[in-house]
XYZ file of C-alpha atoms in Angstrom:
755
model
C -51.400 25.099 -16.349
C -50.004 27.744 -18.686
C -47.273 28.452 -16.146
C -46.242 24.805 -16.179
C -46.139 24.754 -19.994
C -44.040 27.890 -20.065
C -41.636 26.415 -17.520
C -41.328 23.233 -19.569
C -40.625 25.232 -22.735
C -37.967 27.246 -20.938
C -36.437 24.082 -19.566
C -36.351 22.507 -23.019
C -34.696 25.602 -24.450
C -32.185 25.829 -21.614
C -31.326 22.182 -21.072
C -30.435 20.362 -24.241
C -27.575 17.941 -24.529
C -26.619 14.686 -26.177
C -23.574 12.588 -26.961
C -22.469 11.538 -30.441
C -19.398 9.348 -31.065
C -17.582 10.403 -27.900
C -18.395 14.132 -28.307
C -20.602 15.781 -25.667
C -22.909 18.557 -26.836
C -25.098 20.715 -24.608
C -26.708 24.137 -24.490
C -26.570 26.551 -21.535
C -27.847 30.032 -20.766
C -26.240 31.866 -17.812
C -28.658 33.897 -15.693
C -28.584 37.666 -15.645
C -25.613 38.990 -13.693
C -23.870 35.600 -13.947
C -20.745 34.477 -15.793
C -19.703 30.889 -16.504
C -15.993 30.084 -16.587
C -15.378 26.618 -18.052
C -11.721 25.681 -17.714
C -9.606 22.570 -18.116
C -7.037 21.251 -15.670
C -4.915 20.203 -18.676
C -3.031 22.551 -20.961
C -3.490 20.216 -23.935
C -5.916 17.549 -24.977
C -9.648 17.958 -24.570
C -11.165 21.210 -25.866
C -14.541 22.897 -25.576
C -16.008 24.684 -28.596
C -18.682 27.385 -28.851
C -18.784 27.219 -32.654
C -16.717 26.380 -35.723
C -13.146 27.479 -35.188
C -13.847 28.668 -31.638
C -12.264 25.831 -29.648
C -10.040 26.168 -26.601
C -9.236 24.578 -23.247
C -11.383 27.273 -21.566
C -14.482 29.314 -22.391
C -16.026 32.369 -20.711
C -19.818 32.583 -21.154
C -21.533 35.926 -20.522
C -24.964 36.516 -18.995
C -28.187 35.965 -20.931
C -26.369 34.432 -23.896
C -27.605 31.054 -25.111
C -24.523 29.047 -26.052
C -24.100 25.612 -27.602
C -21.097 23.807 -26.196
C -19.259 20.884 -27.750
C -16.598 18.970 -25.800
C -14.017 17.201 -27.962
C -13.393 14.176 -25.734
C -15.275 11.196 -24.345
C -15.225 12.165 -20.655
C -14.980 15.945 -20.317
C -16.358 15.735 -16.761
C -12.977 14.397 -15.655
C -11.116 17.292 -17.290
C -13.231 20.456 -17.037
C -14.450 22.449 -14.026
C -17.261 24.991 -14.077
C -17.201 28.208 -12.034
C -20.374 30.259 -11.707
C -19.437 33.857 -10.828
C -21.589 36.686 -9.465
C -20.567 40.136 -8.159
C -21.870 41.970 -5.106
C -20.945 45.596 -4.392
C -21.546 47.551 -1.204
C -21.846 51.304 -0.948
C -21.697 53.314 2.245
C -25.350 52.494 2.865
C -26.165 49.076 1.476
C -25.072 46.105 -0.646
C -26.461 45.170 -4.031
C -27.641 41.670 -3.096
C -27.313 38.758 -0.733
C -25.607 35.438 -1.283
C -28.311 33.142 -2.648
C -27.523 29.511 -3.374
C -29.054 28.756 -6.799
C -27.984 27.064 -10.032
C -28.087 30.310 -12.086
C -28.542 28.318 -15.295
C -25.781 25.774 -14.601
C -28.088 22.743 -14.261
C -27.041 21.299 -17.667
C -23.514 21.193 -16.214
C -24.589 19.072 -13.237
C -22.185 16.268 -14.218
C -19.190 18.620 -13.815
C -17.510 19.822 -10.632
C -19.118 23.195 -9.948
C -17.941 26.164 -7.935
C -20.219 29.110 -7.121
C -18.266 32.284 -6.355
C -19.525 35.625 -5.087
C -17.029 38.479 -5.418
C -17.694 41.124 -2.759
C -16.402 44.673 -2.553
C -16.953 47.368 0.053
C -16.141 51.045 -0.032
C -12.686 52.203 0.966
C -11.626 51.430 4.548
C -14.900 49.647 5.122
C -15.656 45.962 5.533
C -18.460 43.834 4.189
C -20.183 41.441 6.535
C -21.603 37.979 5.792
C -24.157 36.690 8.276
C -24.480 32.899 8.383
C -27.773 33.174 10.258
C -28.737 30.542 12.788
C -27.159 27.715 10.838
C -23.570 28.806 11.391
C -20.407 27.346 9.879
C -17.664 25.071 11.186
C -14.039 25.590 10.147
C -12.118 22.625 8.752
C -8.651 22.038 7.352
C -8.081 23.055 3.747
C -7.949 19.375 2.807
C -11.065 18.464 4.796
C -14.429 17.402 3.395
C -17.993 18.071 4.482
C -20.553 15.313 4.995
C -23.197 17.040 2.843
C -20.600 17.621 0.071
C -21.068 21.404 0.320
C -17.834 23.187 1.314
C -17.379 26.946 1.640
C -14.219 29.026 1.254
C -13.685 32.630 2.373
C -10.878 34.742 0.917
C -9.595 38.258 1.570
C -8.005 40.273 -1.228
C -4.921 42.329 -0.438
C -2.396 44.214 -2.513
C 0.064 41.366 -1.890
C -2.426 38.729 -3.067
C -5.351 36.665 -1.844
C -5.408 35.207 1.668
C -7.480 32.113 2.486
C -9.325 33.096 5.664
C -10.752 29.612 6.042
C -12.664 26.611 4.706
C -15.999 25.710 6.316
C -18.858 23.217 6.514
C -22.490 23.900 7.356
C -23.674 23.932 10.990
C -21.212 25.265 13.518
C -20.352 28.053 15.969
C -19.096 30.639 13.411
C -22.037 33.008 12.871
C -20.579 35.928 10.912
C -17.425 37.274 9.352
C -16.193 40.674 8.187
C -13.588 41.177 5.475
C -11.742 44.439 4.974
C -12.448 46.150 1.633
C -12.858 43.194 -0.750
C -12.780 39.442 -0.970
C -14.786 36.437 -2.149
C -17.052 33.730 -0.779
C -17.391 30.449 -2.703
C -19.299 27.171 -2.516
C -17.972 23.971 -4.094
C -20.074 20.909 -4.962
C -18.757 17.756 -6.687
C -20.042 16.346 -9.950
C -23.596 15.039 -9.765
C -24.359 16.851 -6.489
C -27.528 18.943 -6.529
C -27.228 22.329 -4.904
C -28.949 22.841 -1.564
C -30.945 26.037 -1.293
C -29.894 28.684 1.171
C -29.145 32.350 1.691
C -26.537 34.357 3.599
C -27.185 38.039 4.251
C -24.580 40.565 3.114
C -24.325 43.985 4.748
C -21.924 46.834 5.469
C -19.441 45.981 8.196
C -17.497 47.915 10.798
C -14.336 49.884 10.370
C -11.859 47.176 11.242
C -8.079 47.290 11.288
C -7.489 43.588 10.778
C -7.571 41.343 7.771
C -10.801 39.765 9.015
C -13.023 39.688 12.090
C -14.832 36.426 12.823
C -17.649 36.070 15.352
C -17.898 32.755 17.219
C -20.873 31.935 19.446
C -20.285 29.208 22.032
C -23.463 27.604 23.335
C -24.353 24.776 25.659
C -25.095 22.643 22.597
C -21.906 23.741 20.798
C -19.496 24.432 23.641
C -16.262 24.554 21.672
C -14.776 25.693 18.369
C -11.660 24.597 16.517
C -10.087 27.518 14.658
C -7.229 27.872 12.186
C -5.089 30.860 11.271
C -5.489 32.233 7.706
C -3.672 30.217 5.017
C -3.329 27.251 7.424
C -1.359 24.970 7.206
C 0.739 27.525 5.327
C 1.955 30.704 6.962
C -0.122 33.707 7.961
C 1.060 36.801 5.986
C 3.838 39.070 7.262
C 2.902 41.722 9.826
C -0.813 40.956 9.465
C -3.666 40.730 11.993
C -6.799 38.577 12.327
C -9.428 38.826 15.086
C -11.950 36.410 16.610
C -14.790 37.585 18.818
C -16.259 34.997 21.239
C -19.694 35.066 22.859
C -19.728 32.882 25.986
C -22.943 31.679 27.722
C -23.840 33.085 31.120
C -22.188 31.442 34.124
C -19.595 29.886 31.819
C -15.873 30.336 31.420
C -13.694 29.874 28.345
C -10.310 28.281 27.831
C -7.882 28.519 24.902
C -5.813 25.501 23.902
C -3.212 25.146 21.135
C -3.596 21.950 19.132
C -0.787 22.779 16.732
C 1.595 25.726 16.583
C 4.335 26.753 14.147
C 6.257 29.876 15.172
C 8.216 32.102 12.763
C 11.693 33.603 12.896
C 11.001 37.310 13.345
C 13.076 40.237 12.080
C 10.879 42.911 13.676
C 8.325 42.677 16.497
C 7.084 39.344 17.823
C 4.136 37.111 17.021
C 1.619 37.245 19.878
C -1.960 36.719 21.036
C -3.921 39.606 22.541
C -6.911 39.052 24.864
C -9.481 41.886 25.147
C -12.667 41.953 27.208
C -15.001 44.643 28.503
C -13.874 46.146 31.789
C -10.547 44.369 31.808
C -7.093 45.338 30.729
C -5.719 43.749 27.553
C -3.439 40.777 28.040
C -0.652 40.166 25.517
C 0.991 36.752 25.552
C 3.859 35.379 23.521
C 2.918 32.238 21.603
C 5.405 30.183 23.605
C 3.796 31.256 26.915
C 0.920 29.359 28.593
C -2.326 30.859 27.351
C -4.982 32.289 29.599
C -6.637 29.363 31.287
C -10.073 30.847 31.932
C -12.025 33.840 30.687
C -15.447 34.763 31.989
C -17.865 36.541 29.685
C -17.413 37.639 26.071
C -13.912 38.438 24.833
C -11.890 38.970 21.661
C -8.695 37.209 20.645
C -6.285 38.824 18.183
C -3.453 37.018 16.428
C -0.677 39.366 15.364
C 2.208 38.305 13.149
C 5.682 39.811 12.973
C 7.913 40.707 10.051
C 9.234 37.254 9.332
C 12.675 36.187 8.201
C 11.908 34.208 5.049
C 15.303 34.602 3.405
C 16.395 31.107 4.325
C 14.802 28.253 2.427
C 12.465 26.219 4.618
C 12.197 28.924 7.260
C 8.950 28.352 9.206
C 6.130 30.830 9.156
C 3.215 31.390 11.546
C 0.476 28.747 11.676
C -1.940 28.199 14.583
C -4.545 25.511 15.215
C -6.386 26.220 18.463
C -9.490 25.128 20.327
C -11.638 27.483 22.412
C -14.054 25.798 24.830
C -16.652 27.014 27.313
C -17.315 25.301 30.633
C -19.839 25.813 33.353
C -18.419 27.501 36.410
C -19.624 24.561 38.508
C -17.686 22.073 36.391
C -14.452 20.787 38.118
C -10.979 23.236 37.806
C -8.882 20.189 35.313
C -6.715 22.477 33.152
C -3.533 20.506 33.772
C -3.153 16.762 33.578
C -1.585 16.520 37.011
C -4.689 18.131 38.504
C -7.097 15.639 36.929
C -8.523 12.668 38.882
C -6.289 9.620 38.783
C -9.134 7.113 39.029
C -11.918 6.660 36.476
C -15.005 8.814 36.894
C -18.424 7.174 36.524
C -20.585 8.688 33.827
C -23.998 8.715 35.497
C -26.860 11.167 35.372
C -27.725 13.025 38.537
C -30.548 11.336 40.491
C -32.080 14.740 41.254
C -34.243 14.759 38.135
C -37.835 15.595 39.017
C -40.269 12.658 38.822
C -42.915 14.861 37.266
C -41.255 14.987 33.858
C -43.909 14.359 31.182
C -41.804 11.759 29.355
C -39.196 9.188 30.339
C -35.517 9.921 29.898
C -34.395 9.081 26.343
C -30.858 10.431 26.004
C -27.965 11.595 28.179
C -24.888 13.486 26.926
C -21.500 13.991 28.560
C -18.858 16.362 27.181
C -15.254 15.431 27.971
C -12.481 17.974 27.353
C -8.989 16.850 28.326
C -6.308 19.418 29.165
C -3.744 20.359 26.590
C -1.718 17.273 25.672
C -4.274 14.982 27.315
C -6.326 12.013 26.122
C -9.844 10.813 26.940
C -9.987 7.142 27.976
C -13.298 5.257 28.090
C -13.941 1.856 29.682
C -17.073 -0.053 30.612
C -17.474 -1.541 34.122
C -19.943 -4.104 32.792
C -17.511 -5.614 30.311
C -16.024 -4.931 26.873
C -17.944 -3.041 24.190
C -18.659 -3.909 20.586
C -19.009 -1.637 17.589
C -22.438 -1.493 15.965
C -21.981 -2.454 12.304
C -23.861 -4.318 9.565
C -23.472 -7.976 10.420
C -22.727 -7.063 14.046
C -25.810 -5.213 15.308
C -26.394 -3.994 18.834
C -29.381 -5.795 20.352
C -28.866 -4.333 23.793
C -31.102 -1.722 25.371
C -28.249 0.797 25.567
C -26.579 2.469 22.569
C -23.464 4.611 23.020
C -22.413 7.187 20.444
C -18.972 8.771 20.662
C -18.387 11.937 18.645
C -15.946 14.797 18.489
C -17.325 18.092 19.686
C -17.551 19.348 16.088
C -20.108 16.634 15.395
C -17.800 14.141 13.644
C -18.916 10.638 14.603
C -16.272 8.286 16.018
C -18.508 5.238 16.310
C -21.568 3.565 17.831
C -21.045 0.980 20.577
C -22.948 -1.259 22.972
C -22.117 -3.747 25.777
C -21.058 -7.397 25.402
C -18.233 -7.146 22.913
C -14.433 -7.299 22.639
C -13.321 -3.635 22.894
C -11.796 -3.228 26.335
C -10.695 0.407 26.089
C -11.084 3.451 23.807
C -8.614 6.352 23.801
C -9.291 9.599 21.919
C -6.905 12.512 21.534
C -9.637 15.131 21.153
C -12.635 16.635 22.908
C -15.395 14.022 23.019
C -19.166 14.021 23.448
C -20.716 10.776 24.712
C -24.395 10.230 23.940
C -26.213 7.331 25.625
C -29.699 6.409 24.451
C -32.025 3.416 24.265
C -34.748 1.587 26.092
C -32.566 1.089 29.135
C -32.849 4.785 29.969
C -36.625 4.663 30.065
C -36.608 2.073 32.825
C -35.685 4.755 35.352
C -36.818 8.343 35.387
C -34.300 9.400 37.994
C -31.000 7.780 37.078
C -29.051 6.226 34.270
C -27.572 2.777 34.309
C -23.846 2.910 34.997
C -22.389 1.945 31.617
C -19.160 3.946 31.197
C -16.175 5.272 33.104
C -13.843 8.025 31.890
C -10.519 9.547 32.846
C -7.852 11.794 31.342
C -4.456 10.318 30.527
C -1.235 11.261 28.773
C -1.094 12.220 25.111
C -1.145 9.381 22.568
C 0.527 9.234 19.171
C -2.668 8.452 17.220
C -5.960 10.285 17.185
C -7.781 7.109 18.301
C -6.589 3.849 19.907
C -8.768 0.795 20.623
C -7.702 -2.142 22.826
C -9.329 -5.345 21.568
C -9.392 -8.897 22.987
C -11.034 -11.350 20.535
C -12.572 -14.637 21.659
C -11.896 -18.026 20.096
C -13.992 -18.875 17.033
C -16.073 -15.685 17.451
C -15.429 -13.265 14.580
C -15.475 -9.554 15.391
C -15.813 -6.542 13.098
C -13.870 -3.305 13.521
C -14.513 -0.197 11.417
C -12.498 2.978 10.915
C -13.761 6.013 12.867
C -16.642 7.809 11.201
C -17.810 4.724 9.272
C -19.635 4.578 6.869
C -18.216 8.045 6.175
C -14.448 8.069 5.743
C -11.839 9.021 8.310
C -10.848 12.623 8.823
C -8.133 13.812 6.484
C -4.605 13.197 7.700
C -5.696 11.306 10.836
C -4.633 7.957 12.294
C -6.214 5.103 14.247
C -4.712 2.006 15.877
C -6.099 -1.210 17.315
C -4.027 -3.136 19.861
C -5.221 -6.736 19.485
C -4.403 -9.304 22.182
C -3.820 -12.874 20.963
C -3.499 -15.628 23.649
C -0.662 -18.191 23.512
C -1.085 -21.084 21.075
C -3.625 -19.023 19.160
C -3.489 -16.958 15.985
C -5.614 -14.181 14.530
C -6.941 -14.290 10.997
C -7.540 -10.807 9.530
C -9.694 -10.054 6.512
C -9.965 -6.500 5.138
C -13.469 -6.029 3.750
C -15.299 -3.005 2.349
C -12.083 -1.098 1.682
C -12.770 2.353 0.228
C -9.720 4.250 -1.047
C -9.646 7.947 -1.987
C -7.662 9.900 -4.518
C -4.981 11.514 -2.384
C -3.887 15.098 -2.824
C -1.009 14.744 -0.390
C 0.528 11.836 1.541
C -0.889 8.301 1.276
C -3.381 6.128 3.065
C -1.878 3.092 4.753
C -2.868 -0.188 6.394
C -0.145 -1.729 8.535
C 0.135 -4.810 10.745
C 3.025 -5.322 13.149
C 3.481 -7.863 15.924
C 4.074 -6.380 19.355
C 7.361 -8.257 19.811
C 8.769 -7.272 16.403
C 10.042 -4.068 14.842
C 9.468 -5.087 11.229
C 6.002 -4.921 9.730
C 4.084 -8.046 8.736
C 1.829 -6.154 6.324
C 1.904 -2.688 4.762
C -0.149 -1.321 1.867
C -0.920 2.133 0.402
C -3.889 3.293 -1.641
C -1.890 3.047 -4.874
C -0.773 -0.558 -4.261
C -2.473 -3.888 -4.793
C -3.208 -5.344 -1.379
C -3.880 -8.791 -0.007
C -7.269 -9.061 1.649
C -6.262 -11.629 4.276
C -3.369 -12.163 6.684
C -2.713 -14.437 9.680
C -0.821 -13.205 12.758
C 0.454 -15.656 15.388
C 0.713 -13.284 18.363
C -0.544 -9.963 19.745
C -0.215 -7.175 17.177
C -0.854 -3.568 16.213
C -3.258 -2.734 13.388
C -2.652 0.834 12.206
C -4.499 2.839 9.568
C -3.954 6.412 8.428
C -5.752 8.635 5.954
C -4.243 11.097 3.510
C -5.155 14.631 2.543
C -7.884 13.665 0.099
C -8.700 15.180 -3.244
C -11.631 12.925 -4.008
C -13.328 10.070 -2.160
C -12.906 8.811 1.399
C -10.831 6.230 3.269
C -12.791 3.617 5.212
C -12.184 -0.045 6.084
C -14.018 -2.816 7.928
C -11.690 -5.464 9.375
C -12.870 -8.943 10.354
C -10.762 -10.712 13.006
C -11.188 -14.398 13.873
C -9.215 -16.131 16.631
C -8.278 -19.772 16.027
C -5.870 -22.439 17.224
C -2.290 -21.810 16.169
C -0.877 -24.333 13.746
C 2.590 -25.708 14.639
C 4.690 -23.987 12.022
C 7.777 -26.148 12.592
C 5.771 -29.365 12.339
C 4.105 -28.065 9.191
C 7.486 -27.318 7.631
C 8.888 -30.752 8.573
C 5.857 -32.568 7.191
C 6.037 -30.525 4.020
C 9.707 -31.399 3.532
C 9.074 -35.113 4.213
C 6.175 -35.130 1.780
C 8.310 -33.439 -0.878
C 11.141 -35.967 -0.389
C 8.649 -38.839 -0.569
C 7.269 -37.547 -3.851
C 10.801 -37.201 -5.262
C 11.666 -40.764 -4.110
C 8.560 -42.204 -5.780
C 9.345 -40.359 -9.007
C 12.968 -41.622 -9.029
C 11.823 -45.170 -8.244
C 9.337 -45.157 -11.104
C 11.973 -43.853 -13.519
C 14.498 -46.533 -12.460
C 11.925 -49.291 -12.804
C 10.940 -48.107 -16.267
C 14.573 -47.984 -17.418
C 15.366 -51.477 -16.047
C 12.263 -52.916 -17.628
C 13.170 -51.477 -21.023
C 16.722 -52.881 -20.818
C 15.487 -56.280 -19.735
C 12.962 -56.362 -22.537
C 15.727 -55.496 -25.015
C 18.075 -58.211 -23.696
C 15.376 -60.859 -23.924
C 15.348 -60.550 -27.741
C 19.106 -60.719 -28.323
C 20.916 -63.953 -29.492
C 24.657 -64.633 -29.327
C 26.491 -65.697 -32.491
C 29.480 -67.992 -32.298
C 32.623 -66.901 -34.095
C 35.295 -69.565 -34.596
C 37.963 -66.905 -34.344
C 37.158 -66.637 -30.646
C 34.997 -63.489 -30.559
C 31.321 -63.518 -29.550
C 29.038 -60.687 -30.460
C 25.404 -59.667 -30.183
C 23.364 -58.537 -33.143
C 22.121 -55.017 -32.947
C 22.873 -51.591 -34.176
C 26.607 -52.245 -33.972
C 26.405 -54.980 -36.631
C 28.973 -57.692 -37.152
C 32.558 -57.180 -36.006
C 34.914 -55.683 -38.523
C 37.672 -57.738 -40.228
C 41.292 -57.075 -39.522
C 41.622 -55.073 -42.688
C 38.639 -52.902 -41.703
C 39.397 -52.251 -38.084
C 42.449 -50.789 -36.427
C 43.067 -53.486 -33.846
C 46.494 -54.182 -35.288
C 47.676 -50.602 -34.978
C 49.534 -49.589 -31.829
C 50.722 -46.247 -30.690
C 53.689 -47.866 -28.924
C 54.863 -51.375 -27.985
C 56.631 -52.289 -24.764
C 59.925 -54.039 -25.421
C 59.215 -56.707 -22.837
C 55.893 -57.611 -24.405
C 57.160 -58.343 -27.921
C 57.745 -62.102 -28.508
C 58.916 -62.703 -24.954
C 55.884 -64.872 -24.315
C 56.776 -67.064 -27.321
C 60.344 -67.468 -26.209
C 59.240 -68.235 -22.678
C 56.737 -70.843 -23.837
C 59.204 -72.502 -26.189
C 61.804 -72.579 -23.484
C 59.414 -74.319 -21.117
C 58.689 -77.148 -23.526
C 62.347 -77.437 -24.635
C 61.891 -76.276 -28.209
C 64.691 -73.706 -28.164
C 67.298 -72.393 -25.877
C 68.164 -68.993 -24.466
C 69.233 -66.029 -26.463
C 72.091 -63.932 -25.375
C 70.257 -60.800 -26.432
C 66.715 -59.964 -27.516
C 66.122 -56.835 -29.455
C 62.762 -55.156 -29.700
C 60.490 -55.684 -32.628
C 59.204 -52.546 -34.290
C 56.414 -54.231 -36.202
C 53.037 -55.471 -35.081
C 51.696 -58.758 -33.670
C 48.349 -60.396 -33.734
C 47.507 -63.572 -31.838
C 44.194 -63.970 -33.582
C 45.673 -64.485 -37.074
C 47.569 -67.524 -38.443
C 51.261 -67.261 -37.822
C 52.159 -68.327 -41.416
C 51.119 -66.451 -44.464
C 49.265 -68.508 -47.036
C 51.342 -66.950 -49.748
C 54.691 -67.985 -48.227
C 56.744 -70.861 -49.784
C 59.187 -73.295 -48.222
C 61.467 -72.941 -51.218
C 62.000 -69.289 -50.516
C 63.151 -69.843 -46.971
C 66.757 -69.108 -46.211
C 68.693 -71.266 -43.787
C 69.860 -69.567 -40.619
C 67.885 -66.357 -41.336
C 64.801 -65.013 -39.499
C 62.028 -64.214 -41.929
C 59.087 -62.171 -40.706
C 55.539 -63.010 -41.663
C 54.054 -61.207 -44.583
C 50.408 -60.316 -45.001
C 48.808 -59.615 -48.299
C 48.157 -56.015 -47.498
C 51.148 -55.110 -45.452
C 54.887 -55.927 -45.260
C 56.167 -56.291 -41.730
C 59.389 -54.467 -40.915
C 62.607 -56.573 -41.117
C 64.139 -58.114 -38.030
C 67.377 -56.483 -36.972
C 70.494 -58.392 -38.085
C 72.246 -60.186 -35.274
C 75.864 -61.391 -35.264
C 76.236 -65.131 -35.940
C 77.719 -65.730 -32.542
C 74.500 -64.618 -30.927
C 72.193 -66.804 -33.000
C 71.487 -70.426 -32.026
C 70.072 -72.903 -34.493
C 66.343 -72.706 -34.539
C 63.909 -75.588 -34.371
C 62.644 -76.636 -37.693
C 58.911 -76.003 -37.937
C 56.446 -73.868 -39.885
C 57.890 -70.720 -38.435
C 61.639 -71.269 -38.487
C 63.968 -73.320 -40.667
C 67.718 -74.132 -40.199
C 70.391 -74.941 -42.756
C 71.315 -78.621 -43.288
C 67.779 -79.905 -43.051
C 65.677 -80.665 -46.012
C 61.952 -80.419 -46.366
C 61.679 -84.193 -46.200
C 63.200 -84.370 -42.750
C 60.239 -83.840 -40.543
C 60.142 -81.878 -37.410
C 59.758 -83.600 -34.092
C 56.151 -84.033 -32.999
C 55.467 -81.241 -30.550
C 51.792 -81.935 -30.292
C 49.099 -79.399 -31.117
C 50.185 -75.799 -31.644
C 49.790 -73.674 -28.591
C 48.350 -70.189 -28.771
C 50.734 -67.626 -27.454
C 49.813 -66.079 -24.104
C 49.722 -62.483 -23.149
C 49.154 -61.261 -26.654
C 47.457 -58.061 -27.444
């Protein structure tokens, strides 16, 4: 009980943190022999303080010192990283300690990304050795991620700088490594991840002449290993050497296969691979030569670089990605694609299993390793397969698991689905389990066929044939875990004529990419342009409809944080006639426009009609009718400008009066008619009220005079051209008095053709 109380007191003293107004405060105490390095990824901004006036973007905390930390920002976990550092030194006899996975007082910093680093140093010309025990490690790309979120990194220190020997995950064929003189071994865990316990033994190594020596043990359970050259995908250092030692099971042979190779331009020597084995002469092969196809027994493989020509920008260096596999000697000799069987091979268990086994058969595993540049193709003779997913479970008695030989799951499948064919550009292990195996103790139901084919452009390709009105679900390889970094997958989906496929992207998980981008693309088989394309940094539509067979392609990036995974739902349905839809849409639009126009016209006509119904005509004795309204009554002659003319045609001035008088015999012809420069008005009386008969002059034309305006005088004509005028109200002649009346001409006629 006292021990528990003491532990609680220690915990309370060690772990103490709280947040006040966006400032995080906590207290830590590094263990003995441990240093904490708290650093920010930003040069400015958030700071961490160890006391008043002691604030910076980084802090170094020594062992056994209780320190109160204060972070000057709301989310320091997104800015700061914590490195826990310990040192191990080796003498000529022993090393000071082993690598023990523990928190070392960093538990209060659990919400930060943590990195545990062990710096190791051996005596001169000696190597230190790290033994990974029975667990072993598996090498991955520098951008790769481990399923348990524990990733290890091994570095070698040289006078020219540090060299990344490799990045690893737990459980694999790599059982030990030796580093010349000094280096480091580190473990990274993301924020919130509790540290798994474990220990790796550290001891004095051999006298080696290479940068590093790595021991790989191939077993029947782990028959292959994928290995990368130091600094991959960057170049291996100039004129340097790295060595791998392989242990091969009895009655097995090994093959070496290049998955990716970048060769340098050499100034001196040549880059090469050297094969060494007990009792055999060393074999040196240029990287461009075919590698040794088979090796029996244990052997070592040495990669030697040249002095590279790096003077030109972009000059390639040396980078190797290779796979070493072990095969039973009784397994068939398929090292080249042309030597492989052309027809599918049935995956069945041998019927020679003894009937006296104490338990029924529960699982069968096949390992398929295509030759270099080859692809594994799987089909089912009993019909298409379906992928086992939430909402699409496998209720059959047989469950098929496809995985890469490093343990990475591709997917789980079962019969009675829509996947017609699966192609994988990698070594594959097929595991079949379920109740169907227990039905027979001597054989396995024939569920799969396999063959090797030519290389494909993607890592995985699935051929899918959906059925009408039956939705299917397709998930990215490795689901629910994300796809491998920088890998691709494609689905070739067949759509029958007069049908269309409706795609819905559900459960999309996007990572934070360190390099490149994730992508989801849809392209019809008959087209070159894409129907759909989205990256992780773009807003994407969740649904799309495709009217014919198409490719669905997805690719992952080199991730910094998170994973890329997608579940796609595909439903096949009757194709809608696009042309008919367009025509009907246009007709409907025109109909709507017609109705709108018709309504507007009717409204306008109705308003006008309503307005006209309330108007009354007013009679004007002067001969002009008008309607009351906003225009008011017509203006008088003095107010309007109806008597003003811009110009007057000569033939229109008084000719109508002369013509009328001539017709009724009032006056005769004139020899000459001269134009009148004044104005005329047929609507006014022809005689001014102010005129007097006494003022009239005999034989002289006198123009009318209005009160407000004097008409211009008539041009003087010679007497010989003037005939006596008829005596009336307009004209008077000499020799007639006022008492002598004018002949009765009847009512006065209005002149025609006036203005």
